[in-house]
CSV table of C-alpha atoms and ligand atoms in Angstrom, one decimal:
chain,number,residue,atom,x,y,z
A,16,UNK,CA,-40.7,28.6,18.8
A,17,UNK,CA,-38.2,31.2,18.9
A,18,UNK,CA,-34.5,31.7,18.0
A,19,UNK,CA,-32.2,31.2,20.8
A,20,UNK,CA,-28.8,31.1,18.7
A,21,UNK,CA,-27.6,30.5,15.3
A,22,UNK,CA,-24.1,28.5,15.3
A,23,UNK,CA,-21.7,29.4,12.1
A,24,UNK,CA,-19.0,26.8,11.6
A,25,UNK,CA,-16.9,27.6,8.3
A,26,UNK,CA,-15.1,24.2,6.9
A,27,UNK,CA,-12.9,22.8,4.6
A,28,UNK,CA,-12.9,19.6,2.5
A,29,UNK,CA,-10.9,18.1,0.4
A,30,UNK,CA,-11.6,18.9,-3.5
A,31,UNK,CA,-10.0,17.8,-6.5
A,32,UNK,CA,-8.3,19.5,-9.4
A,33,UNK,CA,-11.7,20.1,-11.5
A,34,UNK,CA,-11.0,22.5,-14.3
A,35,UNK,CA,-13.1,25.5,-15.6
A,36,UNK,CA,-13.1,28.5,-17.7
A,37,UNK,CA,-12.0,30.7,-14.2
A,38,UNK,CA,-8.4,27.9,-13.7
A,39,UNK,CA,-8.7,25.8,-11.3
A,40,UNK,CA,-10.2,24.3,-8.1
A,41,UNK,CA,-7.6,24.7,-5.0
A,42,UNK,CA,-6.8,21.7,-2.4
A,43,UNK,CA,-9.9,22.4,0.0
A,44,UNK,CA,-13.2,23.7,-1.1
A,45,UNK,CA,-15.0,25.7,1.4
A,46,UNK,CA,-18.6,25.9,3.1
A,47,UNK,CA,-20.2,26.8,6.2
A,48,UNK,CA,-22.8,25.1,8.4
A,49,UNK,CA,-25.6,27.1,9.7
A,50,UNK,CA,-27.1,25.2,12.9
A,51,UNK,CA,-30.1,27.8,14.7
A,52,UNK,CA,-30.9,26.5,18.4
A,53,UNK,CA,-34.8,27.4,19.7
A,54,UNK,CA,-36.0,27.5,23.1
A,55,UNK,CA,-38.4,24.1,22.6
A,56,UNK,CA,-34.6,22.6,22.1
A,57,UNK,CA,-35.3,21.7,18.3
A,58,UNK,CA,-32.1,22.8,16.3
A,59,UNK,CA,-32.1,22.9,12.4
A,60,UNK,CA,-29.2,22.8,10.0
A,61,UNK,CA,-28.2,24.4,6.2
A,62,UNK,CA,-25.3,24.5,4.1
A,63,UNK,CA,-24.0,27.6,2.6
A,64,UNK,CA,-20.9,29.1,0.6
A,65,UNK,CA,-17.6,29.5,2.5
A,66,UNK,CA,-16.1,32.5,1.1
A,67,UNK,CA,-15.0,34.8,3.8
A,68,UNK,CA,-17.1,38.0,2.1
A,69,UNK,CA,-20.5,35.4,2.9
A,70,UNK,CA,-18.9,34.5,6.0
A,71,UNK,CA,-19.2,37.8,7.0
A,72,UNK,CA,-22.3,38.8,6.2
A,73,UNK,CA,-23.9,35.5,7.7
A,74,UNK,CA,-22.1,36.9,10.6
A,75,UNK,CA,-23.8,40.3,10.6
A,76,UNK,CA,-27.2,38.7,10.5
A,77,UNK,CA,-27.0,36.2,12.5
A,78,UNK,CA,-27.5,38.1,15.9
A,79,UNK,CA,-30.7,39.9,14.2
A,80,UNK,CA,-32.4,36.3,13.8
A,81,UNK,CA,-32.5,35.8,17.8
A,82,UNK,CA,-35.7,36.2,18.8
A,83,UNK,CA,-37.4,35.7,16.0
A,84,UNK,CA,-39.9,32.6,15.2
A,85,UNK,CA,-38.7,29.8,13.5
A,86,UNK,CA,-41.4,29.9,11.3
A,87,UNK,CA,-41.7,33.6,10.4
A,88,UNK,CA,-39.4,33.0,7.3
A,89,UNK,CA,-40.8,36.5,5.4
A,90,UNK,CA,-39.8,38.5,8.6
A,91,UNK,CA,-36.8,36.8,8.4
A,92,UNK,CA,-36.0,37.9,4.8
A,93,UNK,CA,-37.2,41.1,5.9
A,94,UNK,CA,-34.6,41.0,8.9
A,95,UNK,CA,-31.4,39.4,6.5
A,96,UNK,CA,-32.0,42.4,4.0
A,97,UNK,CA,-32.2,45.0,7.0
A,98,UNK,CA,-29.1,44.2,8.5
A,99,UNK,CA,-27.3,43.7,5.2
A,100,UNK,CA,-28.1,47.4,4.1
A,101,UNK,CA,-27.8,47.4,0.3
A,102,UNK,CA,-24.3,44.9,0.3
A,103,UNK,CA,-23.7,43.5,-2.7
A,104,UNK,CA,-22.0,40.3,-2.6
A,105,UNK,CA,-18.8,39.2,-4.9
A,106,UNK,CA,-16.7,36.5,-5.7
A,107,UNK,CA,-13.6,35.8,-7.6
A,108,UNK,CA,-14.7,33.2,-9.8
A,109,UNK,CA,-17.9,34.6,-11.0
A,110,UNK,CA,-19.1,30.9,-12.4
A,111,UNK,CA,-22.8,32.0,-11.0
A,112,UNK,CA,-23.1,35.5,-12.6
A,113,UNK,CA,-23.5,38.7,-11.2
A,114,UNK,CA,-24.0,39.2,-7.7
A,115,UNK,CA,-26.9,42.2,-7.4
A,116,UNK,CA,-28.2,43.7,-3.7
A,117,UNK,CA,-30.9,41.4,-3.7
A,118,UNK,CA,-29.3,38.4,-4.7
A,119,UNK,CA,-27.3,39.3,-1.6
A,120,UNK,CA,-29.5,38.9,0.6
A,121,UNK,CA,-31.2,35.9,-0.9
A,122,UNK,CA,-27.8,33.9,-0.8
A,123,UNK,CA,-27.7,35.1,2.9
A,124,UNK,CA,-31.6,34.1,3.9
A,125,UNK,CA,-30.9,30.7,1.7
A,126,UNK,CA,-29.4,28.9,4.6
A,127,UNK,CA,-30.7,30.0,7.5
A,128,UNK,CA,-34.4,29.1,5.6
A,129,UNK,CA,-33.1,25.4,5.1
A,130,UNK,CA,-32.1,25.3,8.8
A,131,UNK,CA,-35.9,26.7,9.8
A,132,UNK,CA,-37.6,24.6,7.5
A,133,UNK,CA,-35.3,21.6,8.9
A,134,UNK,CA,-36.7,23.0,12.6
A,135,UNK,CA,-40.3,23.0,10.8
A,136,UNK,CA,-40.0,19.5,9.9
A,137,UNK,CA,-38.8,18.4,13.2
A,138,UNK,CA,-41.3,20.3,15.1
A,139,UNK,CA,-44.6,18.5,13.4
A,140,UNK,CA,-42.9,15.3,12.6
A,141,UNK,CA,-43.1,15.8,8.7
A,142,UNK,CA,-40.0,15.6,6.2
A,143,UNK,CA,-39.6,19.4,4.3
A,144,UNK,CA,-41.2,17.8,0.9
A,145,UNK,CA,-44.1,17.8,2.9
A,146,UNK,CA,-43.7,21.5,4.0
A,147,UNK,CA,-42.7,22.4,0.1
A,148,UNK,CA,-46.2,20.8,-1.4
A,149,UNK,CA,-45.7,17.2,-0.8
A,150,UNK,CA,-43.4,14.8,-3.5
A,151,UNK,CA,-44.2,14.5,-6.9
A,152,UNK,CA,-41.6,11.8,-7.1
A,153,UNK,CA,-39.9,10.0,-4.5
A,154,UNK,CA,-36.4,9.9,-5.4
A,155,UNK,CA,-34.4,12.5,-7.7
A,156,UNK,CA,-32.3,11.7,-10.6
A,157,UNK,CA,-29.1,13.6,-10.9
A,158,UNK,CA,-26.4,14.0,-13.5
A,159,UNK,CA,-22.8,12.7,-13.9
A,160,UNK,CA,-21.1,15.7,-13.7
A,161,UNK,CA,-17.7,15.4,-15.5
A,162,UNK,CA,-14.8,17.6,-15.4
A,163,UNK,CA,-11.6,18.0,-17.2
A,164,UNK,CA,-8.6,17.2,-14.4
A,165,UNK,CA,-5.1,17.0,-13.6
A,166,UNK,CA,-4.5,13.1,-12.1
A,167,UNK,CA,-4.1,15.3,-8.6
A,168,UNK,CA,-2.9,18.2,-7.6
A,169,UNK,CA,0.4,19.1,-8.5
A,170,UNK,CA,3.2,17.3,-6.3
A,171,UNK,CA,0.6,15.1,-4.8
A,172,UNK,CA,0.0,11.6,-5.8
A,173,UNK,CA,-2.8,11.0,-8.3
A,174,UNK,CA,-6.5,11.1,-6.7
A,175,UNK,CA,-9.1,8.3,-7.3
A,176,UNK,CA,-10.5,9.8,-10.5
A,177,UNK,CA,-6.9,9.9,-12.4
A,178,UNK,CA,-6.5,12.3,-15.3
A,179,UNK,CA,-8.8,13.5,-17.8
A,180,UNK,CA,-7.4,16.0,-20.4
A,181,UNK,CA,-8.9,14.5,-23.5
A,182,UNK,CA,-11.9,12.8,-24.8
A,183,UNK,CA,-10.7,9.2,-24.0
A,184,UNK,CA,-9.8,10.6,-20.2
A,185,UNK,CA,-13.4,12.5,-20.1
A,186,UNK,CA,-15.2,8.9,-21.5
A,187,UNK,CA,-13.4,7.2,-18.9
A,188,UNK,CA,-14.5,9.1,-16.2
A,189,UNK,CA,-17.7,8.9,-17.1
A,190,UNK,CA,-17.5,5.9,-16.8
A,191,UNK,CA,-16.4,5.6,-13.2
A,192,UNK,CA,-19.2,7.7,-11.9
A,193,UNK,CA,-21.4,6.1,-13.6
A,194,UNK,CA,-20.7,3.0,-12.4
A,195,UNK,CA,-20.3,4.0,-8.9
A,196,UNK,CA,-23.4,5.6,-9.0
A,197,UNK,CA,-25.7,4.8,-12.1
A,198,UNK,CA,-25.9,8.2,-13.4
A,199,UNK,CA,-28.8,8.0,-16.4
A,200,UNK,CA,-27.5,11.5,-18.1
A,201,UNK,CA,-24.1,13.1,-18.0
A,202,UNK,CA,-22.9,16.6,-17.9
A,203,UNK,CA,-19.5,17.9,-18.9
A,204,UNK,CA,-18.3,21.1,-17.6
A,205,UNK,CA,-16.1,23.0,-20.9
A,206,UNK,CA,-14.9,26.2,-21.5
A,207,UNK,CA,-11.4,24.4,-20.6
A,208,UNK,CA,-9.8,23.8,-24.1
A,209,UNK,CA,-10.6,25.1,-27.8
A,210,UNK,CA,-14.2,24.4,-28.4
A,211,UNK,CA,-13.4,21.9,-31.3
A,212,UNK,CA,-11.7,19.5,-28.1
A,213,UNK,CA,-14.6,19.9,-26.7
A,214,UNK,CA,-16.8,18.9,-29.2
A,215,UNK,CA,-15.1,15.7,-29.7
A,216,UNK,CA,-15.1,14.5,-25.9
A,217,UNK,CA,-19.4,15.0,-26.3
A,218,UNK,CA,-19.0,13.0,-29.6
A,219,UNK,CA,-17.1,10.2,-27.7
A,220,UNK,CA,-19.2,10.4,-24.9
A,221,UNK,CA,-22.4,10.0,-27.4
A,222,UNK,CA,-20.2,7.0,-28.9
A,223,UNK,CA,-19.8,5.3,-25.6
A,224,UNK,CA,-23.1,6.2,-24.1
A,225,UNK,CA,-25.4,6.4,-27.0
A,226,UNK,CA,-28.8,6.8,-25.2
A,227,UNK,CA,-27.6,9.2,-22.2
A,228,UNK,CA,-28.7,12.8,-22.4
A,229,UNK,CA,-25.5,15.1,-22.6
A,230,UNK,CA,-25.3,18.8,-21.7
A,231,UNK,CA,-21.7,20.7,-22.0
A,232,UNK,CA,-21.3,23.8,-20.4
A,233,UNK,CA,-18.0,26.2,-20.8
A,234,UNK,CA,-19.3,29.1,-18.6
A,235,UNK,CA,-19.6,31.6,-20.9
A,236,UNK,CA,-16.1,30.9,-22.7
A,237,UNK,CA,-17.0,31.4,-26.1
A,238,UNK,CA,-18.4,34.8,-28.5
A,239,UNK,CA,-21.9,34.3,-29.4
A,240,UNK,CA,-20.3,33.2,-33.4
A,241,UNK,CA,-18.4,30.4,-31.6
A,242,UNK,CA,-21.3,29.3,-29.9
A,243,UNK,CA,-23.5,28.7,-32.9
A,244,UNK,CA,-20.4,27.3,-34.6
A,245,UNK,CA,-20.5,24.6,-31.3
A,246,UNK,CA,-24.6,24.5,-31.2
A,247,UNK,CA,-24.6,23.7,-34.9
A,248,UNK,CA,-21.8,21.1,-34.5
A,249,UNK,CA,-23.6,19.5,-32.1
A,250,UNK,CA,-26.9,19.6,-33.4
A,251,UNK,CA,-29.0,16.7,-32.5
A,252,UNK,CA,-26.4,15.7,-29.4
A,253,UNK,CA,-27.3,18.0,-26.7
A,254,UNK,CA,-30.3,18.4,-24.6
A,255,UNK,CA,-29.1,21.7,-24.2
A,256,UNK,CA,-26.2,24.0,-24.4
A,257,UNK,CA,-25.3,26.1,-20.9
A,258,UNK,CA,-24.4,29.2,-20.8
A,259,UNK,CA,-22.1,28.9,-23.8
A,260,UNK,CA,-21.8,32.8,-23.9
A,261,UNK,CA,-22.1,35.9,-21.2
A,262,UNK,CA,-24.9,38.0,-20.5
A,263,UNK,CA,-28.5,38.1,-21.6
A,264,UNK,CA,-28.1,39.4,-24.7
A,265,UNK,CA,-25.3,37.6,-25.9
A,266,UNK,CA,-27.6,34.2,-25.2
A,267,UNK,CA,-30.4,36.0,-26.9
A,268,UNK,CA,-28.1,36.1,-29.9
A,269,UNK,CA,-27.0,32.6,-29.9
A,270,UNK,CA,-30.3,31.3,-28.5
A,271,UNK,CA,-32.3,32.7,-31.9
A,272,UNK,CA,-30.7,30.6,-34.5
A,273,UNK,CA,-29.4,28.0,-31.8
A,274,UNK,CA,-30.8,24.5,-32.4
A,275,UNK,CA,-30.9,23.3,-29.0
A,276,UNK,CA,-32.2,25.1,-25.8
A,277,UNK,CA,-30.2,26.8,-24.1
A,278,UNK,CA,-29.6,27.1,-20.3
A,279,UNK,CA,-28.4,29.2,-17.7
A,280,UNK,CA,-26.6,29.4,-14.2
A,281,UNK,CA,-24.9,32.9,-15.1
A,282,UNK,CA,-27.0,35.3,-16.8
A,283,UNK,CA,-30.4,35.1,-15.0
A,284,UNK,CA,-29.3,34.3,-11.0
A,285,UNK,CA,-32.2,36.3,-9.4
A,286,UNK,CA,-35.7,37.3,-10.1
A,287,UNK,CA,-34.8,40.8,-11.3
A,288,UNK,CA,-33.2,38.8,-14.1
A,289,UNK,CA,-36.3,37.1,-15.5
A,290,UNK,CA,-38.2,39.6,-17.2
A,291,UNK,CA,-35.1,41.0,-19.1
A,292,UNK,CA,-34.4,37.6,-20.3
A,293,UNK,CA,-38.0,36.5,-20.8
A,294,UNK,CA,-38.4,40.0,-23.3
A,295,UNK,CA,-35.5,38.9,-25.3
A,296,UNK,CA,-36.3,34.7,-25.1
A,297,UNK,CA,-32.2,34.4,-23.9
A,298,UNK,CA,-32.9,31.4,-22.0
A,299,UNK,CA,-35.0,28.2,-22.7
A,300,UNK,CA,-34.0,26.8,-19.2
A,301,UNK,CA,-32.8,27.8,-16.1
A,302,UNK,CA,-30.8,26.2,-13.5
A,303,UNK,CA,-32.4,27.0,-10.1
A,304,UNK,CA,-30.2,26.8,-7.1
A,305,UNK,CA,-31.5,27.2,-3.5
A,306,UNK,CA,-28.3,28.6,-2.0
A,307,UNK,CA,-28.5,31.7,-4.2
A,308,UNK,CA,-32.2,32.0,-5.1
A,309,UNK,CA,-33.1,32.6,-1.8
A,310,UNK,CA,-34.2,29.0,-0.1
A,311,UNK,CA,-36.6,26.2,-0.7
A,312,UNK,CA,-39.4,27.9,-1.2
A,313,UNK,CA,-38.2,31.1,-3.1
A,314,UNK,CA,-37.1,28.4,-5.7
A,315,UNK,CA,-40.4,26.7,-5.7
A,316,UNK,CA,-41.7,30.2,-6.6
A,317,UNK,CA,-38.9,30.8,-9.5
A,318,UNK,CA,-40.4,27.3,-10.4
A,319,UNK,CA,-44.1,28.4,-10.6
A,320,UNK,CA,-42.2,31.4,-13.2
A,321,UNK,CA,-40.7,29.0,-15.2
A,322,UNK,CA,-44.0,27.2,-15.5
A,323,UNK,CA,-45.7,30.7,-16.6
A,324,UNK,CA,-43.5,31.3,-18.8
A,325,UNK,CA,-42.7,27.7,-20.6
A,326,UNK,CA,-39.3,27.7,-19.2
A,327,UNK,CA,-37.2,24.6,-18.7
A,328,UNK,CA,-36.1,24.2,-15.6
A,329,UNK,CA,-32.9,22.4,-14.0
A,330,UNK,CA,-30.3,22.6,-11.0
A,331,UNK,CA,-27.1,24.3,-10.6
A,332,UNK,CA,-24.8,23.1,-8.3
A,333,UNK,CA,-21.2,24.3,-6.7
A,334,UNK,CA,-19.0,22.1,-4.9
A,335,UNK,CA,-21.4,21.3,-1.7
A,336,UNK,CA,-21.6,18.3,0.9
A,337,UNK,CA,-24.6,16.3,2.2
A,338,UNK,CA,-26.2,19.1,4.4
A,339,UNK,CA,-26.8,20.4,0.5
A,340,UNK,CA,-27.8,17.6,-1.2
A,341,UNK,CA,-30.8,16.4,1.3
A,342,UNK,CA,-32.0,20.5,1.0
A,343,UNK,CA,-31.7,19.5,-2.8
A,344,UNK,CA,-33.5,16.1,-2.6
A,345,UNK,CA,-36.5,17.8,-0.7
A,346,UNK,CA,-36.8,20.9,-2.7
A,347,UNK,CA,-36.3,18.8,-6.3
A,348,UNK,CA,-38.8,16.1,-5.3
A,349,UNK,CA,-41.7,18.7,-4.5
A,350,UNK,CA,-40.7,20.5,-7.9
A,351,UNK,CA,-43.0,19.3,-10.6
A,352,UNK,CA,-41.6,21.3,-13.5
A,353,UNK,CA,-37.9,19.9,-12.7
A,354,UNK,CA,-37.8,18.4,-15.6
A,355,UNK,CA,-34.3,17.6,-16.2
A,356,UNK,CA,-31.3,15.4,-14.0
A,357,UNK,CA,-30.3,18.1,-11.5
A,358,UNK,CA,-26.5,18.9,-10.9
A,359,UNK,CA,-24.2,17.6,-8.0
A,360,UNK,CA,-20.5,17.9,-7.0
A,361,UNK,CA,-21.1,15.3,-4.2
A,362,UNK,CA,-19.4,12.6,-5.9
A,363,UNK,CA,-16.4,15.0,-6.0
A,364,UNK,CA,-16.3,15.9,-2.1
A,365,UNK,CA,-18.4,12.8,-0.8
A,366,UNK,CA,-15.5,11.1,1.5
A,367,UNK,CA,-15.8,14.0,3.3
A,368,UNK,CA,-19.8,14.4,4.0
A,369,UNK,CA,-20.3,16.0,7.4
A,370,UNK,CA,-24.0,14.1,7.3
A,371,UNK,CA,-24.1,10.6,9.2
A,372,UNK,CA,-23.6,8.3,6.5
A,373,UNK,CA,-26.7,6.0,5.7
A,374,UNK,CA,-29.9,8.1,4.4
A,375,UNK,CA,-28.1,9.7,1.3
A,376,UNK,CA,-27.3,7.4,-1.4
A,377,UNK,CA,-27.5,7.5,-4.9
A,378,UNK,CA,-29.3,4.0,-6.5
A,379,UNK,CA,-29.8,4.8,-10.3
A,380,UNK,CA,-28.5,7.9,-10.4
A,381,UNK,CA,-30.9,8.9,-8.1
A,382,UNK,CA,-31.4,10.2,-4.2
A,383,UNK,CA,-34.6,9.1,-2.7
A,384,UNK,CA,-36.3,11.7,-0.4
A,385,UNK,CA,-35.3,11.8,2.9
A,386,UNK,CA,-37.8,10.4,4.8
A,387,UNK,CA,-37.1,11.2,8.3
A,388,UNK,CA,-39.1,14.9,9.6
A,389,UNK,CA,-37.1,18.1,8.4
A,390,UNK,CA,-34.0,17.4,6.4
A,391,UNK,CA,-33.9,14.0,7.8
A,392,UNK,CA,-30.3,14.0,8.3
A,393,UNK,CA,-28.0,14.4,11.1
A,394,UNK,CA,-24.4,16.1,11.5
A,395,UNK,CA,-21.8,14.0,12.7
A,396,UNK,CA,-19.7,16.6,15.0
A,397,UNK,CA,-16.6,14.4,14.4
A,398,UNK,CA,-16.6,15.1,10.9
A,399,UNK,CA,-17.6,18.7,12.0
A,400,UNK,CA,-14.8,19.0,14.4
A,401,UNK,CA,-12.3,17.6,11.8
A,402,UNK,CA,-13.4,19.7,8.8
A,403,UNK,CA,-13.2,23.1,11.1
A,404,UNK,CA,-10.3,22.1,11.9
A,405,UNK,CA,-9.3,22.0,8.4
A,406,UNK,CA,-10.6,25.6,7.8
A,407,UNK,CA,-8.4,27.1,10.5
A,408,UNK,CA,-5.3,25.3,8.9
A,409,UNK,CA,-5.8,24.8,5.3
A,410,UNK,CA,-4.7,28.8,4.7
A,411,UNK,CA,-7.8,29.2,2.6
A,412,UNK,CA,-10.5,31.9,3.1
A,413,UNK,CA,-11.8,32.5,-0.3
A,414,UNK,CA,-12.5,30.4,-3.8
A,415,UNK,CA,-9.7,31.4,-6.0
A,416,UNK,CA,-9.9,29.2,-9.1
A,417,UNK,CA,-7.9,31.7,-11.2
A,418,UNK,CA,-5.2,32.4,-8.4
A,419,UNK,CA,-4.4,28.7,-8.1
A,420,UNK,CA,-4.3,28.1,-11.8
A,421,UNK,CA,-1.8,31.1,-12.2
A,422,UNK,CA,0.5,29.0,-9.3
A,423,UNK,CA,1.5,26.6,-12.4
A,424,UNK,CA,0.8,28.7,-14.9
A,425,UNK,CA,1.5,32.3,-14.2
A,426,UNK,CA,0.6,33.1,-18.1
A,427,UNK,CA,-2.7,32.2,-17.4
A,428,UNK,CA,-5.6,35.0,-17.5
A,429,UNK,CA,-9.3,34.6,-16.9
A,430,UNK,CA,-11.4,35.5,-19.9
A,431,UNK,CA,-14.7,35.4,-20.8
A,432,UNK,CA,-15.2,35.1,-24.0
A,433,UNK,CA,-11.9,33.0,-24.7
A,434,UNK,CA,-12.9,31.7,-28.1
B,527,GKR,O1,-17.3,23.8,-9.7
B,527,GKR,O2,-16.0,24.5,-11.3
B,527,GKR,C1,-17.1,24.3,-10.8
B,527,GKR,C2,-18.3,24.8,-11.6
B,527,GKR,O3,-17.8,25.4,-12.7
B,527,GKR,C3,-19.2,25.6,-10.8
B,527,GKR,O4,-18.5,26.5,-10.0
B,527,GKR,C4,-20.3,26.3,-11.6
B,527,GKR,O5,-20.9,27.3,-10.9
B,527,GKR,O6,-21.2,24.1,-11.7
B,527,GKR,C5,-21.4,25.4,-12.0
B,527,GKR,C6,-22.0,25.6,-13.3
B,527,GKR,O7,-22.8,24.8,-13.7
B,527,GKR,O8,-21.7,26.7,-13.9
B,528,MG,MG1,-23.4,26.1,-15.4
């Protein structure tokens, strides 16, 4: 079944103002949608960053993918890395770590696996759990992922989610999503204000939800000394503390006399980060994410790593629609070592989900496995249309967290360690 085209649409949605240790989030959050056409007509679809550096490298690989089999995925690796000759990626917000060579061309490959595998699926009539293993459960749990906000962006009415700058605001949103959604454990993104307001909104949210598992995670805003200060304060609260500090060995530090595990979406992002981390014990889990870790089943590899090694393992997730989420679902239900509630930004970003509306819902906190073959989801063009649209006006062309931030306050640096 070979590669006639590969389609590249970039959008934009709309996004609220989430905080994090980088400023920010901006008016539109960015993505692109990977759709690759074969000559038996089947076409499969993926989900991938929207930064115009990615943009551009998608575009340089794309052409080299014609031709080739929609199921030769490891000549296709081979084929992304060729035509990406050594780039290295960046970004400006640098909330996922370094970007090395080969973590490059995973992020690249990522998307245009999930659209093969979605071809894969369509072709024998089988959803991609079944191409990934088969499900080991058949929906999967997610977390409530909270963020200090503004009510809305400045000068625009508040959003739906209001403000929350404090630990009644964060308690209260908690509340909403879980509600809306029936999260069963919650995650608040810090690294926002002094760790000691921080600590109080987990206390409150341990007050108000006094079974729910609670993770914080200030992406790496704090010196390895404040984050034992934190880890010790919150002894006995946290299933486990994410990437309170940069770099391997400054989690190795904090990790030692740590009472919780610790986790990581920032210090080990691609295989050539294991083994450092494993020598040094920096990380007790990690937070796999397709769209960087190379696909579906790259992941499910990192997974069978984590199981050698007796490493937890979670999800990491970015600001993403549905085309993401069902490549989630799929991968996380074949996982068996997932042990923890993965990530999502959908209930951020969901009014504007470029997937038909009906197979993706959350009941419980949880998304049951698509069951239709490949992804099991469709695009709606409309939405498609209306969210490229939205690219080509919204002036955006990069993630700027720290830009936007500096807009309002123009003080404002990015700093990491902050406390
Ligand atoms: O969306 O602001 C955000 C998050 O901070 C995101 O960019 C991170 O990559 O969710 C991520 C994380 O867990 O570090
Ligand atoms: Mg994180």
């Amino acid at each position: 079944m070979k590669i006639t085209d590969v389609v590249l649409t970039p959008i934009a949605f709309r996004d609220p103002p989430l905080l994090n240790s980088a400023g920010v989030h901006e008016p539109w959050a960015l993505r692109t949608i990977v759709e690759i056409h074969t000559d038996e007509g089947i076409c499969g679809i993926g989900e991938t960053y929207g930064d115009i550096g990615h943009l551009e490298r998608l575009r340089t690989v794309a052409p080299a993918l014609v031709g080739l089999d929609a199921y030769e995925l490891g000549p296709m690796h081979q084929r992304v890395a060729a035509a990406l000759r050594g780039q290295t990626g960046d970004d400006k917000h640098g909330l996922t770590g370094k970007i090395s060579a080969p973590g490059t061309v995973d992020r690249v490959y990522s998307a245009f696996e999930v659209a093969c595998l979605d071809i894969q699926g369509r072709a024998v009539g089988r959803p991609v759990v079944d191409l990934l293993g088969g499900a080991v459960r058949d929906a999967v749990p997610y977390s409530a992922y909270l963020f200090y906000k503004w009510a809305g962006h400045p000068g625009t009415e508040p959003d739906q989610w209001g403000e929350a700058l404090d630990p009644v605001g964060v308690v209260s949103q908690a509340r909403q999503l879980i509600d809306q959604y029936g999260f069963g454990s919650i995650k608040l993104k810090g690294g926002v204000f002094p760790p000691e307001q921080e600590v109080d909104a987990v206390r409150a949210l341990r007050d108000a939800f006094p079974n729910t598992p609670l993770r914080l995670d200030p992406n790496a805003a704090w010196t390895p000394g404040t984050s034992l200060k934190v880890a010790e304060d919150l002894d006995g609260v946290l299933e486990y503390l994410e990437d309170p500090t940069p770099e391997i060995a400054g989690m190795a530090e904090v990790a030692a006399k740590a009472p919780m595990p610790l986790a990581t979406n920032m210090c080990v992002v691609s295989f050539e980060h294991v083994a450092p981390s494993v020598a040094v014990n920096a990380v007790q889990v990690i937070l796999s994410d397709h769209h960087y870790w190379g696909g579906l089943r790259r992941s499910a590899h990192l997974a069978s790593i984590c199981e050698a090694f007796d490493i937890g393992l979670s999800m990491h997730s970015n600001s993403h629609l549905g085309i993401s989420l069902a490549a989630m679902t799929h991968l996380a239900a074949a996982t068996p070592n997932l042990n923890y509630a993965c990530d999502t930004h959908y209930p951020w970003n969901a009014a504007d989900d470029v997937v038909v509306p009906g197979v993706l819902s959350f009941v419980d906190g949880s998304v049951a496995v698509p069951a239709g073959p490949g992804l099991g989801i469709e695009l709606d063009r409309d939405v498609l249309g209306r969210l490229a649209e939205n690219y080509r006006t919204c002036g955006l062309v990069q993630r700027d967290d720290t830009g936007y931030m500096r807009k309002f306050e123009p003080t404002y640096e990015r700093k990491r360690p902050r406390w």
